[in-house]
CSV table of C-alpha atoms and ligand atoms in Angstrom, one decimal:
chain,number,residue,atom,x,y,z
A,944,UNK,CA,32.2,21.0,-46.8
A,945,UNK,CA,33.6,17.2,-47.9
A,946,UNK,CA,33.4,13.7,-46.5
A,947,UNK,CA,37.0,12.6,-46.2
A,948,UNK,CA,37.4,8.8,-46.0
A,949,UNK,CA,39.8,6.5,-44.4
A,950,UNK,CA,39.8,2.9,-45.9
A,951,UNK,CA,41.8,0.0,-45.9
A,952,UNK,CA,43.8,-1.0,-48.9
A,953,UNK,CA,44.8,-4.9,-48.4
A,954,UNK,CA,42.5,-7.7,-46.7
A,955,UNK,CA,41.4,-5.8,-43.7
A,956,UNK,CA,43.0,-5.4,-40.0
A,957,UNK,CA,45.3,-2.5,-41.8
A,958,UNK,CA,45.0,-0.2,-38.8
A,959,UNK,CA,41.8,1.6,-39.6
A,960,UNK,CA,40.5,1.9,-35.6
A,961,UNK,CA,43.7,3.5,-34.7
A,962,UNK,CA,43.9,6.1,-37.2
A,963,UNK,CA,40.2,6.9,-37.0
A,964,UNK,CA,40.7,7.8,-33.4
A,965,UNK,CA,43.9,9.9,-34.2
A,966,UNK,CA,42.2,11.7,-36.8
A,967,UNK,CA,38.7,12.1,-34.9
A,968,UNK,CA,39.9,14.8,-32.9
A,969,UNK,CA,39.7,17.3,-36.2
A,970,UNK,CA,36.1,15.7,-37.4
A,971,UNK,CA,32.7,16.7,-35.5
A,972,UNK,CA,31.4,13.7,-37.5
A,973,UNK,CA,32.6,10.2,-37.9
A,974,UNK,CA,30.6,7.9,-39.8
A,975,UNK,CA,30.8,4.1,-40.6
A,976,UNK,CA,29.2,3.4,-44.2
A,977,UNK,CA,29.3,-0.6,-44.6
A,978,UNK,CA,30.3,-4.1,-42.7
A,979,UNK,CA,29.2,-4.9,-39.6
A,980,UNK,CA,30.4,-7.0,-36.3
A,981,UNK,CA,32.6,-8.8,-39.0
A,982,UNK,CA,34.8,-5.8,-38.3
A,983,UNK,CA,37.3,-5.2,-35.3
A,984,UNK,CA,39.1,-2.1,-34.9
A,985,UNK,CA,41.3,-2.0,-32.2
A,986,UNK,CA,42.3,1.5,-30.6
A,987,UNK,CA,44.9,1.8,-27.8
A,988,UNK,CA,45.8,5.1,-25.5
A,989,UNK,CA,46.5,5.8,-22.2
A,990,UNK,CA,47.6,2.1,-21.5
A,991,UNK,CA,44.2,0.9,-22.4
A,992,UNK,CA,43.0,-1.2,-25.3
A,993,UNK,CA,39.4,-1.5,-26.9
A,994,UNK,CA,38.1,-3.2,-29.8
A,995,UNK,CA,35.0,-1.8,-31.7
A,996,UNK,CA,32.8,-3.8,-34.1
A,997,UNK,CA,30.1,-2.0,-35.2
A,998,UNK,CA,30.5,1.9,-33.5
A,999,UNK,CA,32.6,4.1,-35.1
A,1000,UNK,CA,36.2,4.8,-33.7
A,1001,UNK,CA,35.5,8.4,-32.8
A,1002,UNK,CA,33.2,7.2,-29.9
A,1003,UNK,CA,35.9,7.9,-27.2
A,1004,UNK,CA,36.4,11.5,-28.3
A,1005,UNK,CA,34.2,14.4,-26.5
A,1006,UNK,CA,32.5,16.3,-29.0
A,1007,UNK,CA,32.2,13.6,-31.7
A,1008,UNK,CA,28.9,12.4,-33.7
A,1009,UNK,CA,29.6,9.0,-34.5
A,1010,UNK,CA,26.9,7.5,-37.5
A,1011,UNK,CA,26.3,4.2,-38.2
A,1012,UNK,CA,25.4,4.3,-41.7
A,1013,UNK,CA,22.6,3.0,-44.0
A,1014,UNK,CA,25.0,0.7,-45.6
A,1015,UNK,CA,26.1,-0.8,-42.3
A,1016,UNK,CA,24.6,-4.3,-40.9
A,1017,UNK,CA,23.6,-4.3,-37.2
A,1018,UNK,CA,23.3,-7.2,-35.0
A,1019,UNK,CA,21.6,-5.7,-32.2
A,1020,UNK,CA,22.8,-8.4,-30.0
A,1021,UNK,CA,26.8,-7.6,-30.4
A,1022,UNK,CA,25.8,-3.8,-30.6
A,1023,UNK,CA,24.5,-3.8,-27.1
A,1024,UNK,CA,27.4,-6.0,-26.0
A,1025,UNK,CA,30.0,-3.2,-27.2
A,1026,UNK,CA,27.9,-0.3,-26.0
A,1027,UNK,CA,27.6,-2.3,-22.3
A,1028,UNK,CA,31.7,-2.1,-22.4
A,1029,UNK,CA,31.7,1.3,-23.3
A,1030,UNK,CA,28.9,2.6,-20.5
A,1031,UNK,CA,30.9,0.8,-17.9
A,1032,UNK,CA,33.8,3.4,-18.5
A,1033,UNK,CA,31.7,5.9,-18.8
A,1034,UNK,CA,31.2,6.8,-22.1
A,1035,UNK,CA,27.9,8.2,-23.0
A,1036,UNK,CA,26.7,6.0,-25.9
A,1037,UNK,CA,23.3,7.4,-26.6
A,1038,UNK,CA,24.6,11.0,-26.9
A,1039,UNK,CA,27.3,10.2,-29.0
A,1040,UNK,CA,26.2,7.2,-31.3
A,1041,UNK,CA,23.4,8.1,-34.1
A,1042,UNK,CA,21.8,5.3,-36.1
A,1043,UNK,CA,20.5,5.3,-39.5
A,1044,UNK,CA,16.9,4.0,-40.0
A,1045,UNK,CA,17.9,2.4,-42.8
A,1046,UNK,CA,20.6,0.1,-41.7
A,1047,UNK,CA,19.6,-3.5,-41.9
A,1048,UNK,CA,19.5,-5.9,-38.9
A,1049,UNK,CA,21.2,-9.1,-38.6
A,1050,UNK,CA,18.8,-11.7,-37.2
A,1051,UNK,CA,20.0,-14.8,-35.0
A,1052,UNK,CA,19.0,-16.9,-38.1
A,1053,UNK,CA,21.3,-15.1,-40.4
A,1054,UNK,CA,24.0,-16.0,-38.1
A,1055,UNK,CA,22.8,-19.9,-38.6
A,1056,UNK,CA,22.4,-19.6,-42.4
A,1057,UNK,CA,26.3,-18.2,-42.4
A,1058,UNK,CA,27.3,-21.1,-40.1
A,1059,UNK,CA,25.2,-23.5,-42.6
A,1060,UNK,CA,26.7,-22.4,-46.1
A,1061,UNK,CA,30.0,-22.4,-44.8
A,1062,UNK,CA,29.6,-25.9,-43.3
A,1063,UNK,CA,28.4,-27.1,-46.9
A,1064,UNK,CA,31.0,-25.0,-48.7
A,1065,UNK,CA,33.5,-27.5,-47.1
A,1066,UNK,CA,37.1,-27.2,-48.1
A,1067,UNK,CA,35.9,-24.1,-50.3
A,1068,UNK,CA,34.4,-22.1,-47.5
A,1069,UNK,CA,35.2,-18.2,-47.4
A,1070,UNK,CA,36.1,-18.4,-44.0
A,1071,UNK,CA,33.5,-16.3,-42.9
A,1072,UNK,CA,33.5,-14.5,-39.5
A,1073,UNK,CA,30.4,-16.3,-39.3
A,1074,UNK,CA,28.4,-13.2,-37.8
A,1075,UNK,CA,25.5,-13.3,-40.4
A,1076,UNK,CA,27.1,-10.8,-42.6
A,1077,UNK,CA,26.6,-12.5,-46.2
A,1078,UNK,CA,22.8,-13.5,-45.5
A,1079,UNK,CA,21.9,-9.9,-43.8
A,1080,UNK,CA,23.0,-8.4,-47.1
A,1081,UNK,CA,21.3,-11.0,-49.0
A,1082,UNK,CA,18.3,-10.4,-47.6
A,1083,UNK,CA,18.9,-6.5,-48.3
A,1084,UNK,CA,19.6,-6.9,-52.1
A,1085,UNK,CA,16.6,-9.6,-52.2
A,1086,UNK,CA,14.4,-7.2,-50.6
A,1087,UNK,CA,13.5,-9.0,-47.5
A,1088,UNK,CA,15.4,-7.5,-45.1
A,1089,UNK,CA,14.3,-5.9,-41.7
A,1090,UNK,CA,15.7,-2.4,-41.1
A,1091,UNK,CA,16.4,-0.3,-38.0
A,1092,UNK,CA,13.6,1.8,-38.7
A,1093,UNK,CA,11.1,-1.0,-38.7
A,1094,UNK,CA,11.5,-1.5,-34.9
A,1095,UNK,CA,9.4,1.4,-34.5
A,1096,UNK,CA,6.6,0.1,-36.3
A,1097,UNK,CA,3.7,-1.9,-34.9
A,1098,UNK,CA,3.9,-5.0,-36.7
A,1099,UNK,CA,7.7,-5.5,-36.5
A,1100,UNK,CA,7.0,-9.1,-34.0
A,1101,UNK,CA,5.0,-10.3,-37.0
A,1102,UNK,CA,7.6,-9.2,-39.9
A,1103,UNK,CA,10.5,-10.5,-37.8
A,1104,UNK,CA,8.5,-13.9,-37.4
A,1105,UNK,CA,7.9,-13.7,-41.2
A,1106,UNK,CA,11.4,-13.4,-42.1
A,1107,UNK,CA,12.5,-16.1,-39.6
A,1108,UNK,CA,10.2,-18.8,-41.6
A,1109,UNK,CA,11.6,-17.8,-44.7
A,1110,UNK,CA,14.8,-18.6,-43.4
A,1111,UNK,CA,13.4,-22.1,-41.8
A,1112,UNK,CA,12.6,-23.0,-45.5
A,1113,UNK,CA,16.0,-21.9,-46.6
A,1114,UNK,CA,17.8,-23.9,-44.0
A,1115,UNK,CA,16.2,-27.2,-45.0
A,1116,UNK,CA,18.5,-27.5,-47.8
A,1117,UNK,CA,21.4,-28.0,-45.3
A,1118,UNK,CA,22.4,-31.0,-43.1
A,1119,UNK,CA,22.9,-28.5,-40.2
A,1120,UNK,CA,22.0,-29.1,-36.8
A,1121,UNK,CA,20.7,-25.5,-35.2
A,1122,UNK,CA,18.2,-24.1,-32.7
A,1123,UNK,CA,16.7,-21.1,-34.0
A,1124,UNK,CA,14.9,-19.9,-30.9
A,1125,UNK,CA,18.3,-19.7,-29.0
A,1126,UNK,CA,18.9,-15.9,-28.8
A,1127,UNK,CA,15.7,-15.0,-29.7
A,1128,UNK,CA,14.8,-13.3,-26.7
A,1129,UNK,CA,18.0,-11.6,-25.9
A,1130,UNK,CA,17.7,-10.2,-29.6
A,1131,UNK,CA,14.3,-8.9,-29.0
A,1132,UNK,CA,15.8,-7.3,-25.8
A,1133,UNK,CA,18.5,-5.8,-27.5
A,1134,UNK,CA,15.9,-4.4,-29.9
A,1135,UNK,CA,14.3,-2.6,-26.9
A,1136,UNK,CA,17.8,-1.1,-26.0
A,1137,UNK,CA,18.3,0.0,-29.7
A,1138,UNK,CA,15.0,1.9,-29.2
A,1139,UNK,CA,16.8,4.1,-26.8
A,1140,UNK,CA,18.9,5.6,-29.4
A,1141,UNK,CA,18.6,8.2,-31.5
A,1142,UNK,CA,17.4,6.6,-34.8
A,1143,UNK,CA,18.0,9.1,-37.8
A,1144,UNK,CA,17.5,9.8,-41.3
A,1145,UNK,CA,21.3,9.5,-41.9
A,1146,UNK,CA,21.5,11.0,-45.6
A,1147,UNK,CA,19.7,14.1,-44.5
A,1148,UNK,CA,21.6,13.8,-41.3
A,1149,UNK,CA,25.1,13.8,-43.1
A,1150,UNK,CA,23.8,16.4,-45.9
A,1151,UNK,CA,22.8,19.0,-43.3
A,1152,UNK,CA,26.1,19.0,-41.6
A,1153,UNK,CA,28.2,19.3,-44.7
A,1154,UNK,CA,25.8,22.3,-45.3
A,1155,UNK,CA,26.7,24.0,-42.2
A,1156,UNK,CA,30.3,23.6,-43.1
A,1157,UNK,CA,31.2,20.7,-40.8
A,1158,UNK,CA,33.8,18.2,-41.8
A,1159,UNK,CA,33.0,14.4,-41.7
A,1160,UNK,CA,35.1,11.5,-41.6
A,1161,UNK,CA,34.0,8.2,-43.1
A,1162,UNK,CA,35.4,4.9,-41.7
A,1163,UNK,CA,35.7,2.4,-44.0
A,1164,UNK,CA,35.5,-1.4,-42.6
A,1165,UNK,CA,37.2,-4.6,-44.3
A,1166,UNK,CA,39.6,-3.6,-47.0
A,1167,UNK,CA,39.4,-3.0,-51.0
A,1168,UNK,CA,40.6,-6.3,-51.5
A,1169,UNK,CA,37.6,-8.1,-49.6
A,1170,UNK,CA,35.2,-5.4,-51.5
A,1171,UNK,CA,32.2,-7.8,-53.2
A,1172,UNK,CA,33.0,-6.4,-56.6
A,1173,UNK,CA,36.9,-6.0,-56.9
A,1174,UNK,CA,38.1,-8.3,-54.5
A,1175,UNK,CA,39.4,-11.8,-54.8
A,1176,UNK,CA,35.7,-13.0,-55.7
A,1177,UNK,CA,34.1,-15.3,-54.1
A,1178,UNK,CA,36.4,-14.8,-51.2
A,1179,UNK,CA,35.5,-11.6,-50.2
A,1180,UNK,CA,33.1,-9.8,-47.7
A,1181,UNK,CA,29.4,-8.9,-49.2
A,1182,UNK,CA,29.3,-5.2,-49.1
A,1183,UNK,CA,31.4,-2.4,-51.0
A,1184,UNK,CA,34.4,-1.7,-49.1
A,1185,UNK,CA,35.8,0.6,-51.7
A,1186,UNK,CA,35.4,4.5,-51.7
A,1187,UNK,CA,32.3,4.2,-53.5
A,1188,UNK,CA,30.9,2.4,-50.8
A,1189,UNK,CA,30.8,6.0,-48.7
A,1190,UNK,CA,28.7,7.3,-51.1
A,1191,UNK,CA,26.2,4.3,-50.9
A,1192,UNK,CA,26.4,3.6,-47.5
A,1193,UNK,CA,26.0,7.2,-46.3
A,1194,UNK,CA,23.9,8.9,-48.9
A,1195,UNK,CA,26.0,11.5,-50.2
A,1196,UNK,CA,26.9,12.6,-53.8
A,1197,UNK,CA,30.3,11.7,-55.2
A,1198,UNK,CA,31.1,15.5,-55.5
A,1199,UNK,CA,30.8,15.7,-51.7
A,1200,UNK,CA,34.0,13.0,-51.3
A,1201,UNK,CA,36.9,15.0,-50.1
A,1202,UNK,CA,40.2,13.6,-49.7
A,1203,UNK,CA,40.7,9.7,-49.8
A,1204,UNK,CA,43.4,8.2,-47.5
A,1205,UNK,CA,44.1,4.7,-47.8
A,1206,UNK,CA,45.6,2.6,-45.1
A,1207,UNK,CA,48.1,-0.2,-45.4
A,1208,UNK,CA,50.4,-2.4,-43.3
A,1209,UNK,CA,54.2,-2.3,-44.3
A,1210,UNK,CA,53.6,-5.9,-45.2
A,1211,UNK,CA,50.0,-8.0,-45.4
A,1212,UNK,CA,48.0,-10.0,-43.6
A,1213,UNK,CA,44.9,-12.0,-44.7
A,1214,UNK,CA,42.0,-13.8,-42.4
A,1215,UNK,CA,40.0,-16.7,-43.9
A,1216,UNK,CA,40.3,-18.2,-47.1
A,1217,UNK,CA,41.4,-17.1,-50.4
A,1218,UNK,CA,44.4,-15.8,-52.9
A,1219,UNK,CA,47.3,-14.0,-51.2
A,1220,UNK,CA,50.1,-14.2,-53.7
A,1221,UNK,CA,52.9,-13.0,-51.4
A,1222,UNK,CA,51.8,-15.2,-48.3
A,1223,UNK,CA,54.8,-16.6,-46.3
A,1224,UNK,CA,54.8,-20.3,-45.2
A,1225,UNK,CA,58.1,-20.2,-43.5
A,1226,UNK,CA,59.7,-19.1,-40.4
A,1227,UNK,CA,59.5,-15.4,-41.7
A,1228,UNK,CA,55.8,-15.6,-41.7
A,1229,UNK,CA,55.6,-16.8,-38.4
A,1230,UNK,CA,58.0,-14.2,-37.2
A,1231,UNK,CA,55.6,-11.6,-38.7
A,1232,UNK,CA,52.6,-13.1,-36.8
A,1233,UNK,CA,54.4,-13.2,-33.8
A,1234,UNK,CA,56.0,-9.6,-33.7
A,1235,UNK,CA,52.9,-7.9,-35.3
A,1236,UNK,CA,50.5,-9.9,-32.9
A,1237,UNK,CA,48.5,-10.9,-35.9
A,1238,UNK,CA,45.6,-12.7,-34.5
A,1239,UNK,CA,42.0,-11.7,-35.6
A,1240,UNK,CA,40.4,-8.8,-33.2
A,1241,UNK,CA,37.0,-10.3,-34.2
A,1242,UNK,CA,37.4,-14.0,-34.3
A,1243,UNK,CA,40.8,-14.6,-32.6
A,1244,UNK,CA,42.1,-16.6,-35.7
A,1245,UNK,CA,45.8,-16.5,-36.6
A,1246,UNK,CA,46.1,-14.1,-39.5
A,1247,UNK,CA,48.0,-15.4,-42.6
A,1248,UNK,CA,51.3,-13.2,-43.2
A,1249,UNK,CA,53.3,-12.1,-46.2
A,1250,UNK,CA,55.4,-9.4,-47.7
A,1251,UNK,CA,53.7,-5.9,-49.2
A,1252,UNK,CA,52.5,-6.6,-52.5
A,1253,UNK,CA,52.8,-3.7,-54.8
A,1254,UNK,CA,50.9,-5.2,-57.7
A,1255,UNK,CA,47.5,-5.3,-55.4
A,1256,UNK,CA,48.5,-2.1,-53.6
A,1257,UNK,CA,48.4,0.0,-56.9
A,1258,UNK,CA,45.1,-1.7,-57.8
A,1259,UNK,CA,43.4,-0.6,-54.7
A,1260,UNK,CA,44.9,3.2,-54.9
A,1261,UNK,CA,43.6,3.1,-58.4
A,1262,UNK,CA,39.8,1.8,-57.4
A,1263,UNK,CA,39.6,4.1,-54.8
A,1264,UNK,CA,41.1,7.4,-56.1
A,1265,UNK,CA,43.5,7.7,-53.1
A,1266,UNK,CA,45.0,11.0,-52.2
A,1267,UNK,CA,47.0,10.2,-49.1
A,1268,UNK,CA,48.6,6.7,-47.9
A,1269,UNK,CA,49.0,5.9,-44.2
A,1270,UNK,CA,51.5,3.4,-43.7
A,1271,UNK,CA,51.0,1.1,-40.4
A,1272,UNK,CA,53.1,-1.3,-38.2
A,1273,UNK,CA,56.4,-0.7,-40.0
A,1274,UNK,CA,57.8,-1.2,-36.5
A,1275,UNK,CA,57.1,-5.0,-36.8
A,1276,UNK,CA,59.7,-5.3,-39.6
A,1277,UNK,CA,62.2,-3.5,-37.1
A,1278,UNK,CA,64.5,-6.7,-36.4
A,1279,UNK,CA,64.3,-8.5,-40.2
A,1280,UNK,CA,67.9,-8.2,-42.0
A,1281,UNK,CA,66.3,-7.6,-45.2
A,1282,UNK,CA,62.7,-6.5,-46.1
A,1283,UNK,CA,60.8,-7.6,-49.5
A,1284,UNK,CA,58.2,-6.0,-51.7
A,1285,UNK,CA,56.5,-7.8,-54.3
A,1286,UNK,CA,56.8,-5.8,-57.6
A,1287,UNK,CA,55.2,-7.5,-60.4
A,1288,UNK,CA,53.6,-10.9,-60.4
A,1289,UNK,CA,54.5,-13.7,-63.0
A,1290,UNK,CA,51.3,-15.5,-64.3
A,1291,UNK,CA,51.7,-18.5,-66.5
A,1292,UNK,CA,55.4,-17.1,-67.1
A,1293,UNK,CA,54.3,-13.6,-68.1
A,1294,UNK,CA,55.1,-10.5,-66.0
A,1295,UNK,CA,52.5,-8.3,-65.1
A,1296,UNK,CA,51.5,-5.6,-63.2
A,1297,UNK,CA,47.6,-6.5,-63.1
A,1298,UNK,CA,45.9,-7.8,-60.2
A,1299,UNK,CA,44.6,-11.0,-62.1
A,1300,UNK,CA,40.8,-11.7,-62.7
A,1301,UNK,CA,41.5,-15.6,-62.0
A,1302,UNK,CA,41.6,-16.1,-58.3
A,1303,UNK,CA,42.9,-19.7,-59.0
A,1304,UNK,CA,45.8,-18.2,-61.3
A,1305,UNK,CA,49.3,-19.7,-60.1
A,1306,UNK,CA,51.2,-16.1,-59.4
A,1307,UNK,CA,54.3,-16.0,-58.7
A,1308,UNK,CA,55.6,-13.0,-57.3
A,1309,UNK,CA,58.5,-10.9,-58.3
A,1310,UNK,CA,60.4,-9.4,-55.2
A,1311,UNK,CA,62.8,-6.4,-54.7
A,1312,UNK,CA,64.7,-6.7,-51.5
A,1313,UNK,CA,65.8,-3.9,-49.3
A,1314,UNK,CA,68.4,-3.7,-46.4
A,1315,UNK,CA,66.5,-3.9,-43.2
A,1316,UNK,CA,67.0,-0.8,-40.7
A,1317,UNK,CA,67.2,-2.9,-37.7
A,1318,UNK,CA,66.4,-0.1,-35.2
A,1319,UNK,CA,63.5,0.0,-32.7
A,1320,UNK,CA,61.0,2.6,-34.3
A,1321,UNK,CA,58.4,2.5,-31.6
A,1322,UNK,CA,59.8,5.4,-29.7
A,1323,UNK,CA,60.6,7.4,-32.6
A,1324,UNK,CA,58.4,10.7,-32.6
A,1325,UNK,CA,59.9,12.8,-35.4
A,1326,UNK,CA,60.4,11.9,-39.5
A,1327,UNK,CA,64.2,13.4,-38.9
A,1328,UNK,CA,65.0,10.6,-36.8
A,1329,UNK,CA,63.6,7.9,-38.9
A,1330,UNK,CA,66.7,5.6,-40.2
A,1331,UNK,CA,67.7,6.0,-43.7
A,1332,UNK,CA,67.1,2.2,-44.8
A,1333,UNK,CA,63.6,3.0,-43.4
A,1334,UNK,CA,63.1,6.0,-45.5
A,1335,UNK,CA,64.6,4.1,-48.7
A,1336,UNK,CA,61.4,1.6,-48.2
A,1337,UNK,CA,59.3,4.5,-47.5
A,1338,UNK,CA,60.2,6.6,-50.7
A,1339,UNK,CA,60.2,3.5,-52.7
A,1340,UNK,CA,56.5,2.8,-52.3
A,1341,UNK,CA,55.7,6.3,-52.5
A,1342,UNK,CA,57.4,6.5,-55.9
A,1343,UNK,CA,56.1,3.3,-57.4
A,1344,UNK,CA,52.4,4.1,-56.1
A,1345,UNK,CA,52.4,7.9,-57.2
A,1346,UNK,CA,51.0,8.7,-53.7
A,1347,UNK,CA,52.3,10.5,-50.6
A,1348,UNK,CA,52.6,8.6,-47.4
A,1349,UNK,CA,51.3,11.3,-45.1
A,1350,UNK,CA,51.0,9.3,-41.7
A,1351,UNK,CA,53.5,6.5,-40.4
A,1352,UNK,CA,52.2,4.7,-37.6
A,1353,UNK,CA,54.8,2.6,-35.3
A,1354,UNK,CA,53.0,1.2,-32.6
A,1355,UNK,CA,49.4,0.5,-31.6
A,1356,UNK,CA,49.1,3.4,-29.2
A,1357,UNK,CA,47.7,6.7,-30.3
A,1358,UNK,CA,50.3,8.4,-29.5
A,1359,UNK,CA,52.9,6.3,-31.6
A,1360,UNK,CA,52.2,8.2,-34.8
A,1361,UNK,CA,54.1,10.5,-37.2
A,1362,UNK,CA,52.2,12.7,-39.1
A,1363,UNK,CA,54.6,13.9,-41.9
A,1364,UNK,CA,55.2,17.7,-42.6
A,1365,UNK,CA,54.1,18.9,-45.9
A,1366,UNK,CA,56.7,19.0,-48.6
B,2400,GDP,P1,41.5,-2.5,-38.2
B,2400,GDP,O1,40.6,-3.7,-38.5
B,2400,GDP,O2,41.8,-1.8,-39.7
B,2400,GDP,O3,40.8,-1.5,-37.3
B,2400,GDP,O4,42.9,-3.1,-37.7
B,2400,GDP,P2,42.7,-4.5,-36.5
B,2400,GDP,O5,42.4,-3.6,-35.1
B,2400,GDP,O6,41.8,-5.5,-36.6
B,2400,GDP,O7,44.4,-4.8,-36.3
B,2400,GDP,C1,45.4,-4.2,-36.3
B,2400,GDP,C2,46.4,-4.2,-35.3
B,2400,GDP,O8,47.5,-3.8,-35.1
B,2400,GDP,C3,45.8,-4.0,-33.9
B,2400,GDP,O9,45.9,-4.9,-33.0
B,2400,GDP,C4,46.6,-2.6,-33.4
B,2400,GDP,O10,46.3,-2.4,-32.0
B,2400,GDP,C5,47.5,-2.8,-34.2
B,2400,GDP,N1,48.5,-1.8,-34.5
B,2400,GDP,C6,47.7,-0.7,-35.1
B,2400,GDP,N2,48.9,0.1,-35.7
B,2400,GDP,C7,49.9,-0.4,-35.2
B,2400,GDP,C8,51.2,0.1,-35.8
B,2400,GDP,O11,51.5,0.5,-36.0
B,2400,GDP,N3,52.3,-1.0,-35.0
B,2400,GDP,C9,52.0,-2.2,-34.4
B,2400,GDP,N4,53.1,-2.8,-33.8
B,2400,GDP,N5,50.6,-2.5,-34.1
B,2400,GDP,C10,49.8,-1.8,-34.8
B,2401,IMO,P1,38.0,-5.1,-40.3
B,2401,IMO,O1,37.3,-4.1,-40.6
B,2401,IMO,C1,39.6,-8.6,-41.9
B,2401,IMO,C2,36.8,-11.4,-43.9
B,2401,IMO,C3,36.8,-12.7,-43.6
B,2401,IMO,C4,36.3,-13.7,-44.5
B,2401,IMO,C5,35.6,-12.7,-45.4
B,2401,IMO,C6,34.1,-12.8,-45.5
B,2401,IMO,O2,38.6,-5.7,-38.7
B,2401,IMO,O3,39.4,-5.1,-41.1
B,2401,IMO,P2,32.6,-12.2,-43.6
B,2401,IMO,O4,32.2,-12.3,-42.2
B,2401,IMO,O5,32.3,-10.6,-44.0
B,2401,IMO,O6,31.4,-12.9,-44.4
B,2401,IMO,O7,33.9,-12.8,-44.3
B,2401,IMO,O8,36.2,-11.4,-45.3
B,2401,IMO,N1,36.9,-10.4,-43.0
B,2401,IMO,C7,37.7,-9.5,-42.5
B,2401,IMO,N2,38.9,-9.7,-42.5
B,2401,IMO,N3,39.1,-7.8,-41.4
B,2401,IMO,C8,38.0,-7.5,-41.5
B,2401,IMO,O9,37.4,-6.7,-41.0
B,2401,IMO,C9,37.2,-8.7,-42.0
B,2401,IMO,N4,35.9,-8.4,-42.0
B,2401,IMO,C10,35.8,-9.7,-42.8
B,2401,IMO,O10,37.9,-13.6,-42.4
B,2401,IMO,O11,37.8,-13.9,-45.0
B,2402,MG,MG1,40.1,-5.6,-37.8
């Protein structure tokens, strides 16, 4: 058996949580492979709404094991908070969640470094979620980090102190006020809570699952355009958000990757700083934000909005080797008279199909306009009932990208999902 992958093709918040929850029924194992509490994955079913940050989105399904892979960075404090909320509604988290011993820990001082370095960057700040993600991954690659498995060692407190001391020295370069001890005892309590979980060698676990002919679904966080290598660097996150990240973040060989499903919104959003070629600063952008409820699931920040960008979408499909597309939130466009898609960029007067290296290049999108469908799609349950103008939009995207759209999501609820029949 293989590991199927679901990941975002844009700047995050495409609707990964909803789709993984929908698909989770068919998979005994769901695994997060990168990112951490910077993610906010929303799910909605039976009139209930949930937002998950570190926990995989299969946690509401009975008979599903949810793995937090080695590529994830865990803040014990936010993890505890998330678990408590699930325990309150009767989700047996300790039975359903397994944690790789090789996942790295986010310390309270990582969050402080995140905030201090963002403040120091001033106008050129990344717009980080301030969850300590960048500093935790820096310590991982700098070979200073603490891993989940370390909490079981006798000298964990000493190792924690050593890393904290390094952080205090590092922070001397910033003109930033902080209280390094503020969250320490709560953090240590959360470490005790973490010890109650099944801490595993994730790479053995997943490879054994595959050998037993069981299916695994890998759940991406963030989006391909926030990838540390292929996103709009430096306005990116600090992990590999693309398909290759599933191999690194779970310990599986590339040949064990199965179907790759790429999720995209029928338009675009971005939170934080960085280039966004199709961004709208007018009433249309405001309407997308209002109708789409485009406010961050983790930080509550208003998301920047714009038209669908085909150049960026094709780039993400190429990098990830996407087999199937999943289109989200087309219902947000229901009331628009016309809908646009950027089909090319004009960079320095030259037309191009390529996503430019230069983050600061002046990009002018070239748009194709579509007649709006002007129908409420949120209650449509069958593909045959989708309006002609909408299907025109769908077919154009499929033809341009060369990949079929297999699932169409028309509302935040689990039930508002059309799985298209095989042709
Ligand atoms: P994720 O980070 O990729 O899981 O996405 P988020 O949860 O951050 O953001 C997606 C938002 O859109 C959430 O508020 C979802 O409840 C909502 N959503 C998901 N799919 C749809 C859809 O098809 N239509 C509408 N209107 N909302 C959706
Ligand atoms: P999900 O999984 C949208 C953005 C931040 C910032 C940049 C770096 O919900 O799609 P970081 O805290 O990672 O150092 O921030 O990345 N960002 C996200 N944007 N959705 C996310 O996750 C994001 N995670 C990080 O806004 O621009
Ligand atoms: Mg999100």
